[in-house]
Short mmCIF file of C-alpha atoms and ligand atoms in Angstrom, two decimals:
data_model
loop_
_atom_site.label_atom_id
_atom_site.label_comp_id
_atom_site.label_asym_id
_atom_site.label_seq_id
_atom_site.Cartn_x
_atom_site.Cartn_y
_atom_site.Cartn_z
CA MET T 1 0.22 0.11 0.31
CA GLU T 2 1.23 3.44 -0.82
CA TYR T 3 1.57 6.29 1.58
CA ILE T 4 0.93 10.07 1.01
CA LEU T 5 2.97 12.55 3.20
CA GLY T 6 1.39 15.99 4.29
CA ILE T 7 2.78 19.02 5.40
CA GLU T 8 0.96 22.10 7.17
CA THR T 9 2.68 24.84 8.35
CA SER T 10 0.28 28.37 7.57
CA CYS T 11 0.30 29.36 11.10
CA ASP T 12 1.81 28.24 14.43
CA ASP T 13 1.47 24.35 14.22
CA THR T 14 4.37 22.45 12.68
CA CYS T 15 2.31 19.52 11.58
CA LEU T 16 3.48 16.29 9.16
CA ALA T 17 1.44 13.13 8.81
CA LEU T 18 1.41 9.85 6.47
CA ILE T 19 -1.88 8.63 5.18
CA ASN T 20 -2.64 5.51 3.61
CA GLU T 21 -4.48 4.98 0.20
CA LYS T 22 -7.71 4.53 1.99
CA GLY T 23 -7.34 7.61 3.80
CA ASN T 24 -6.36 5.57 6.73
CA ILE T 25 -4.03 8.24 9.16
CA LEU T 26 -0.62 6.28 9.78
CA CYS T 27 0.65 8.74 11.75
CA ASP T 28 -0.07 12.53 12.60
CA PHE T 29 2.58 14.74 14.13
CA ILE T 30 2.01 17.93 15.50
CA ILE T 31 4.58 20.60 17.61
CA ASN T 32 2.69 23.27 19.03
CA GLN T 33 4.24 26.65 19.55
CA HIS T 34 2.15 28.18 21.77
CA ASN T 35 4.79 28.23 24.78
CA ALA T 36 6.95 30.43 22.08
CA HIS T 37 4.46 32.98 21.80
CA LYS T 38 2.39 33.46 24.45
CA ILE T 39 4.98 36.07 26.32
CA TYR T 40 3.83 37.91 23.16
CA ASN T 41 0.18 37.59 23.32
CA GLY T 42 -0.14 36.50 20.05
CA ILE T 43 1.87 34.93 16.93
CA VAL T 44 5.20 36.19 16.19
CA PRO T 45 5.48 35.20 12.03
CA GLU T 46 9.20 34.96 12.37
CA ILE T 47 9.42 32.92 15.30
CA ALA T 48 6.75 30.80 13.80
CA SER T 49 9.09 30.52 10.39
CA ARG T 50 12.17 29.84 12.82
CA MET T 51 10.64 26.77 14.50
CA HIS T 52 8.88 25.36 11.72
CA SER T 53 12.34 25.03 10.03
CA ASN T 54 13.91 23.47 13.05
CA ASN T 55 10.75 20.97 13.58
CA LEU T 56 10.01 19.73 10.06
CA PRO T 57 13.34 17.82 10.01
CA LEU T 58 12.98 16.35 12.98
CA LEU T 59 9.35 15.19 12.41
CA LEU T 60 10.49 13.73 8.89
CA LYS T 61 13.50 11.48 10.58
CA LYS T 62 10.85 10.52 13.17
CA LEU T 63 8.76 9.31 10.76
CA LEU T 64 11.03 7.87 8.28
CA GLU T 65 12.53 5.71 11.45
CA LYS T 66 9.06 3.58 11.25
CA TYR T 67 7.83 3.76 7.58
CA ASP T 68 9.68 2.97 4.00
CA LYS T 69 10.43 6.29 2.23
CA ASN T 70 9.83 4.30 -1.27
CA LYS T 71 6.50 3.59 -0.34
CA ILE T 72 5.65 7.57 -0.26
CA SER T 73 4.05 8.47 -3.56
CA ALA T 74 3.33 11.93 -2.84
CA VAL T 75 3.93 15.05 -0.66
CA CYS T 76 1.65 17.53 -0.26
CA ALA T 77 1.83 20.89 1.62
CA THR T 78 -0.15 23.86 2.43
CA LEU T 79 0.59 26.49 0.24
CA GLY T 80 -1.69 29.37 1.34
CA PRO T 81 -3.80 31.25 2.48
CA GLY T 82 -1.60 31.70 6.00
CA LEU T 83 1.44 33.34 7.66
CA ILE T 84 3.96 33.42 4.75
CA GLY T 85 7.30 32.89 6.16
CA GLY T 86 5.71 29.48 7.54
CA LEU T 87 4.36 28.72 4.12
CA ILE T 88 7.74 29.09 2.36
CA THR T 89 9.71 26.84 4.80
CA GLY T 90 6.93 24.33 4.57
CA ALA T 91 6.62 24.44 0.71
CA ILE T 92 10.35 24.28 -0.14
CA PHE T 93 10.66 21.46 2.45
CA ALA T 94 8.12 19.56 1.00
CA GLN T 95 9.29 20.27 -2.56
CA THR T 96 12.66 19.32 -1.79
CA THR T 97 11.75 15.92 -0.43
CA ALA T 98 9.43 15.18 -3.29
CA ASN T 99 12.51 15.95 -5.69
CA ILE T 100 14.73 13.68 -3.66
CA LEU T 101 11.97 10.94 -3.68
CA ASP T 102 11.51 11.55 -7.29
CA ILE T 103 7.76 11.76 -6.79
CA PRO T 104 4.77 14.78 -7.32
CA PHE T 105 4.69 17.43 -5.22
CA ILE T 106 1.03 18.64 -4.70
CA PRO T 107 0.19 22.27 -3.45
CA VAL T 108 -2.66 22.36 -0.98
CA ASN T 109 -5.16 25.03 -0.48
CA HIS T 110 -5.52 25.01 3.43
CA LEU T 111 -9.55 25.88 3.86
CA GLU T 112 -10.17 23.19 1.10
CA ALA T 113 -8.12 20.73 3.34
CA HIS T 114 -10.55 22.10 6.07
CA VAL T 115 -13.79 21.40 4.43
CA LEU T 116 -12.55 17.96 3.13
CA SER T 117 -11.72 17.25 6.95
CA ALA T 118 -15.10 15.72 7.45
CA LYS T 119 -14.77 12.99 5.23
CA LEU T 120 -11.87 11.79 7.10
CA ASN T 121 -14.78 10.15 9.19
CA ASN T 122 -17.65 10.51 6.89
CA LYS T 123 -16.74 8.45 4.05
CA ASN T 124 -20.25 8.88 2.72
CA ILE T 125 -20.15 12.61 2.07
CA SER T 126 -20.21 13.40 -1.55
CA TYR T 127 -20.29 16.42 -3.57
CA PRO T 128 -22.13 18.93 -3.70
CA TYR T 129 -22.33 19.58 0.12
CA LEU T 130 -22.36 22.80 2.33
CA ALA T 131 -19.72 23.29 4.95
CA LEU T 132 -19.46 26.04 7.55
CA LEU T 133 -15.58 26.71 8.10
CA ILE T 134 -15.26 28.26 11.64
CA SER T 135 -11.51 28.65 12.41
CA GLY T 136 -8.85 31.08 13.91
CA GLY T 137 -8.87 32.97 11.03
CA HIS T 138 -11.88 32.20 8.77
CA CYS T 139 -15.77 31.83 9.20
CA GLN T 140 -17.54 31.03 6.02
CA PHE T 141 -20.43 29.08 4.43
CA VAL T 142 -18.81 27.24 1.32
CA ALA T 143 -20.79 25.14 -0.85
CA ALA T 144 -18.21 22.50 -2.04
CA LEU T 145 -19.12 21.29 -5.45
CA GLY T 146 -16.15 19.21 -6.65
CA LEU T 147 -12.30 19.08 -6.09
CA GLY T 148 -11.17 22.76 -6.35
CA GLU T 149 -14.67 23.89 -7.20
CA HIS T 150 -16.39 26.10 -4.45
CA VAL T 151 -18.93 28.96 -4.08
CA VAL T 152 -18.63 31.12 -0.89
CA LEU T 153 -22.07 31.97 0.36
CA GLY T 154 -21.51 33.89 3.36
CA ASN T 155 -18.45 35.04 5.02
CA THR T 156 -17.45 37.42 8.11
CA LEU T 157 -17.18 41.16 7.42
CA ASP T 158 -14.75 41.80 10.10
CA ASP T 159 -13.14 38.95 12.66
CA ALA T 160 -13.25 35.48 12.65
CA ILE T 161 -14.99 33.20 15.23
CA GLY T 162 -12.35 31.93 16.99
CA GLU T 163 -10.38 35.16 16.73
CA THR T 164 -13.35 36.16 19.09
CA PHE T 165 -13.04 33.23 21.22
CA ASP T 166 -9.55 33.96 21.64
CA LYS T 167 -9.88 37.73 22.09
CA LEU T 168 -12.55 36.82 24.90
CA GLY T 169 -10.25 34.79 26.52
CA SER T 170 -7.40 37.13 26.59
CA MET T 171 -9.88 40.01 28.36
CA LEU T 172 -10.27 37.27 30.66
CA ASN T 173 -6.50 36.39 31.22
CA MET T 174 -6.83 33.22 29.73
CA GLU T 175 -3.97 31.74 27.47
CA TYR T 176 -4.08 31.49 24.16
CA PRO T 177 -5.83 30.08 22.30
CA GLY T 178 -8.50 30.79 24.39
CA GLY T 179 -11.07 28.55 22.46
CA PRO T 180 -11.06 25.33 24.65
CA LYS T 181 -10.38 27.34 28.09
CA ILE T 182 -13.75 29.40 27.39
CA GLU T 183 -15.75 26.19 26.59
CA LEU T 184 -14.43 24.59 29.89
CA SER T 185 -15.39 28.08 31.69
CA ALA T 186 -18.63 27.80 30.22
CA SER T 187 -19.52 24.71 31.36
CA LYS T 188 -19.63 25.75 34.83
CA GLY T 189 -21.66 28.69 34.11
CA ASN T 190 -25.49 30.11 33.43
CA ASN T 191 -26.01 30.72 30.06
CA GLU T 192 -28.96 32.89 30.70
CA ALA T 193 -27.00 35.42 32.24
CA TYR T 194 -25.91 37.80 30.07
CA LYS T 195 -27.66 38.90 26.81
CA PHE T 196 -25.33 40.02 24.02
CA PRO T 197 -25.80 41.62 20.48
CA MET T 198 -26.02 39.20 17.49
CA PRO T 199 -24.82 41.44 15.20
CA LEU T 200 -26.02 41.06 11.40
CA CYS T 201 -28.73 39.01 12.77
CA GLN T 202 -31.51 41.58 11.48
CA SER T 203 -30.32 40.93 7.83
CA LYS T 204 -31.52 37.90 5.83
CA CYS T 205 -28.13 37.24 4.93
CA ALA T 206 -25.39 34.32 5.50
CA ASN T 207 -22.64 36.67 6.33
CA PHE T 208 -21.31 37.17 9.78
CA SER T 209 -19.87 40.18 11.81
CA PHE T 210 -18.47 39.75 15.43
CA SER T 211 -16.58 42.88 15.94
CA GLY T 212 -19.81 44.28 17.76
CA LEU T 213 -20.25 41.76 19.98
CA LYS T 214 -16.03 41.98 20.87
CA THR T 215 -16.56 45.68 21.40
CA HIS T 216 -19.94 44.72 23.91
CA LEU T 217 -17.66 42.22 25.82
CA ARG T 218 -14.68 44.72 26.15
CA ASN T 219 -17.11 47.37 27.53
CA LEU T 220 -18.62 44.88 30.33
CA LEU T 221 -15.59 43.51 31.20
CA LYS T 222 -13.79 46.76 31.72
CA SER T 223 -16.98 47.84 33.89
CA GLN T 224 -16.82 45.41 36.79
CA ASN T 225 -14.80 43.33 39.02
CA ILE T 226 -14.39 39.86 37.52
CA THR T 227 -15.00 36.91 39.84
CA ALA T 228 -14.46 33.04 38.41
CA GLU T 229 -18.46 32.98 38.62
CA ILE T 230 -18.81 35.90 36.34
CA ALA T 231 -16.30 34.62 33.92
CA ASN T 232 -18.23 31.39 33.92
CA ASN T 233 -21.41 33.10 33.24
CA ILE T 234 -19.89 35.40 30.86
CA CYS T 235 -18.25 32.56 28.74
CA ALA T 236 -21.77 30.65 29.06
CA SER T 237 -23.51 33.32 27.39
CA PHE T 238 -21.29 34.00 25.09
CA GLN T 239 -21.27 30.62 23.96
CA LYS T 240 -24.80 30.63 23.67
CA THR T 241 -24.96 33.61 21.77
CA VAL T 242 -22.42 32.37 19.11
CA LEU T 243 -24.53 29.40 19.08
CA ASN T 244 -27.65 31.44 18.20
CA ILE T 245 -25.98 33.29 15.80
CA LEU T 246 -24.53 30.45 13.86
CA LEU T 247 -28.34 28.73 13.83
CA TYR T 248 -29.63 31.86 12.34
CA LYS T 249 -27.40 32.22 10.14
CA ILE T 250 -27.68 28.42 8.77
CA ASN T 251 -31.20 29.16 7.77
CA TYR T 252 -29.69 31.46 5.11
CA ALA T 253 -26.59 29.43 3.97
CA ILE T 254 -28.65 26.34 3.39
CA GLN T 255 -31.72 28.63 1.45
CA ASP T 256 -28.85 30.12 -0.73
CA PHE T 257 -27.37 26.37 -1.34
CA GLU T 258 -30.50 24.72 -2.44
CA VAL T 259 -30.89 27.91 -5.10
CA LEU T 260 -27.42 27.32 -6.06
CA LYS T 261 -28.21 23.52 -6.56
CA ARG T 262 -31.40 24.38 -8.61
CA GLN T 263 -29.48 26.83 -10.63
CA ARG T 264 -26.81 24.52 -11.50
CA ASN T 265 -29.01 21.40 -11.56
CA LEU T 266 -27.10 19.85 -9.02
CA HIS T 267 -28.40 17.12 -6.68
CA CYS T 268 -27.57 15.21 -3.31
CA THR T 269 -28.32 12.00 -2.39
CA LYS T 270 -28.19 12.92 0.94
CA ASN T 271 -28.05 16.31 2.74
CA TYR T 272 -24.98 17.16 4.73
CA LEU T 273 -23.56 20.45 6.99
CA ALA T 274 -19.76 19.50 7.22
CA ILE T 275 -19.03 21.60 10.25
CA VAL T 276 -15.49 22.08 10.14
CA GLY T 277 -12.16 24.40 11.72
CA GLY T 278 -10.62 24.70 14.82
CA VAL T 279 -14.24 26.16 16.89
CA ALA T 280 -16.21 23.08 15.36
CA SER T 281 -14.33 20.72 18.11
CA ASN T 282 -16.66 22.83 20.75
CA GLN T 283 -18.92 20.30 22.00
CA TYR T 284 -21.42 22.46 23.18
CA LEU T 285 -21.91 23.83 20.00
CA LYS T 286 -21.63 20.52 17.91
CA LYS T 287 -24.43 18.94 20.24
CA ASN T 288 -26.89 21.70 19.81
CA LEU T 289 -25.97 22.28 15.87
CA GLU T 290 -26.61 18.42 15.24
CA LYS T 291 -29.83 18.38 17.17
CA ASP T 292 -31.52 21.99 15.57
CA VAL T 293 -30.25 21.41 12.09
CA LEU T 294 -31.17 17.77 11.36
CA ALA T 295 -34.59 18.45 12.83
CA LYS T 296 -35.19 21.69 11.15
CA HIS T 297 -33.98 21.48 7.48
CA ASN T 298 -33.38 17.62 7.41
CA TYR T 299 -29.48 18.20 6.92
CA SER T 300 -27.22 15.62 8.50
CA VAL T 301 -24.21 17.50 10.45
CA ALA T 302 -20.84 16.11 10.02
CA TYR T 303 -17.48 16.77 11.48
CA PRO T 304 -13.95 15.58 11.53
CA PRO T 305 -12.83 13.79 14.46
CA LYS T 306 -12.23 16.34 17.31
CA GLU T 307 -8.45 16.08 16.66
CA LEU T 308 -8.61 16.72 13.24
CA CYS T 309 -10.81 20.22 13.71
CA GLN T 310 -7.54 22.18 14.38
CA ASP T 311 -4.72 22.53 12.13
CA ASN T 312 -3.08 19.28 10.95
CA ALA T 313 -1.25 17.60 8.17
CA ALA T 314 -3.36 14.61 7.65
CA MET T 315 -6.18 16.72 6.08
CA ILE T 316 -3.39 18.03 4.09
CA ALA T 317 -2.08 14.64 2.83
CA TYR T 318 -5.86 13.64 2.39
CA THR T 319 -6.51 16.66 0.14
CA GLY T 320 -3.60 15.71 -2.06
CA MET T 321 -4.48 12.16 -2.28
CA GLN T 322 -7.89 13.34 -3.84
CA TYR T 323 -5.82 15.46 -6.10
CA LEU T 324 -3.37 12.45 -6.93
CA ARG T 325 -6.18 10.42 -7.92
CA GLU T 326 -7.38 12.98 -10.07
CA ARG T 327 -3.92 13.33 -11.88
CA ARG T 328 -3.87 17.02 -11.26
CA LYS T 329 -3.12 19.60 -8.64
CA PRO T 330 -3.76 22.87 -7.80
CA ASN T 331 -2.01 25.43 -9.64
CA SER T 332 -0.72 28.62 -7.36
CA PRO T 333 2.30 29.98 -6.42
CA ILE T 334 2.61 30.10 -2.31
CA ARG T 335 0.17 32.98 -1.25
CA SER T 336 -1.17 34.59 1.92
CA LYS T 337 -4.53 34.80 0.89
CA TRP T 338 -6.04 32.28 -1.51
CA SER T 339 -9.70 32.27 -1.59
CA LEU T 340 -11.64 28.89 -1.91
CA GLU T 341 -13.09 30.63 -5.06
CA GLN T 342 -9.74 30.87 -6.70
CA ILE T 343 -8.41 27.34 -6.82
CA THR T 344 -7.18 26.42 -10.57
CA THR T 345 -5.87 23.17 -11.12
CA MET T 346 -3.02 21.76 -14.01
CA PRO T 347 -2.34 17.97 -14.42
CA ILE T 348 0.09 16.28 -12.70
CA SER T 349 3.07 15.29 -15.13
O1 KG4 H 401 -8.32 25.80 12.59
P1 KG4 H 401 -7.50 26.45 13.49
O2 KG4 H 401 -6.90 25.02 14.45
O3 KG4 H 401 -6.53 27.33 12.93
C1 KG4 H 401 -6.98 27.89 12.13
O4 KG4 H 401 -6.65 27.51 10.54
O5 KG4 H 401 -7.24 29.25 12.32
O6 KG4 H 401 -8.41 27.03 14.76
C2 KG4 H 401 -7.69 27.87 15.69
C3 KG4 H 401 -9.06 28.22 16.26
C4 KG4 H 401 -8.71 29.10 17.79
O7 KG4 H 401 -9.19 30.65 17.49
C5 KG4 H 401 -8.66 28.59 18.75
O8 KG4 H 401 -9.63 29.27 19.97
C6 KG4 H 401 -10.52 27.47 18.17
O9 KG4 H 401 -10.03 27.56 17.18
N1 KG4 H 401 -11.23 27.01 19.25
C7 KG4 H 401 -12.05 26.70 19.82
C8 KG4 H 401 -11.84 25.58 20.81
N2 KG4 H 401 -10.91 24.74 20.16
C9 KG4 H 401 -10.18 25.33 19.55
N3 KG4 H 401 -12.79 27.46 19.70
C10 KG4 H 401 -14.06 27.23 20.94
N4 KG4 H 401 -14.19 26.47 21.69
C11 KG4 H 401 -13.05 25.24 21.62
N5 KG4 H 401 -13.53 23.94 22.14
ZN1 ZN H 402 -6.86 26.00 9.66
#
């Protein structure tokens, strides 16, 4: 059985993974850099790239101690979107490895890899399907029509959803990333304690806005002494607000997706909403979204395995494998911005 090697370095995690032709994950390494960045209260791009360049050779060495390099049939790496220094580091490393092994190098769009990640444990999902990508850098609804073929149905006009979790975390003196800590704190709080604004929820569209909610939280936190109980209540009420915003916006995204399918004469054997990206690992959101979306819209909600919601290289290898099967690959330079609607492909020679 042949293997596909994946490399992901678009942000602050150095990730390297090996999957087989069936899409089974043989190994999935992640070195996170949180400790190196935390004193700066954010990710320092140059530190991230330097750490990727130290980590990648170590991870590849570890992988090749266990797996035969001659069985690797392609090397895939994220070429964007992301922090440019990390992308360059990963891309050069991947391309060089592919050249030495004399196998194809397949560029991967990080967002497409998230969108496909739900298929890693829901093999029945087929195109076309609707995806909701909620991560640290993105918050968008995507009609996934085929490999390299997407229509963005809704996007955030300002902050991403994970970024909003992280900002609230930082206001509450939680370590980056705030998402998991807020989920924990919320589980001990009362989600009816505060009523928060739901920006853009008067407009009947699938776009998001989170900056008003963030400002409201900042003002609220400035105005009082924050005890543990208050923090838990704020986190719980915030999480419930996020859930309600998502539920409201899902109505419009599904409506738009159905219109698009009719216009293009596309049919689904089963309707899926794939919820992907780091925030998708939030169990409170997961539980409530699953229940509501199926009952209201007859769409099954599909998630990646929890550990593959966050950035990882298994999803990069998996995406590259889909292209390898079709003997084509994304045709792109390394780029910090690369929308899902801008993927073009070329044959694998
Ligand atoms: O997909 P990801 O690893 O990186 C990007 O592509 O951005 O997502 C990271 C984001 C961070 O903002 C983090 O706070 C958020 O995912 N996150 C969560 C949870 N776990 C991670 N947000 C809410 N609840 C969680 N349990
Ligand atoms: Zn990501």
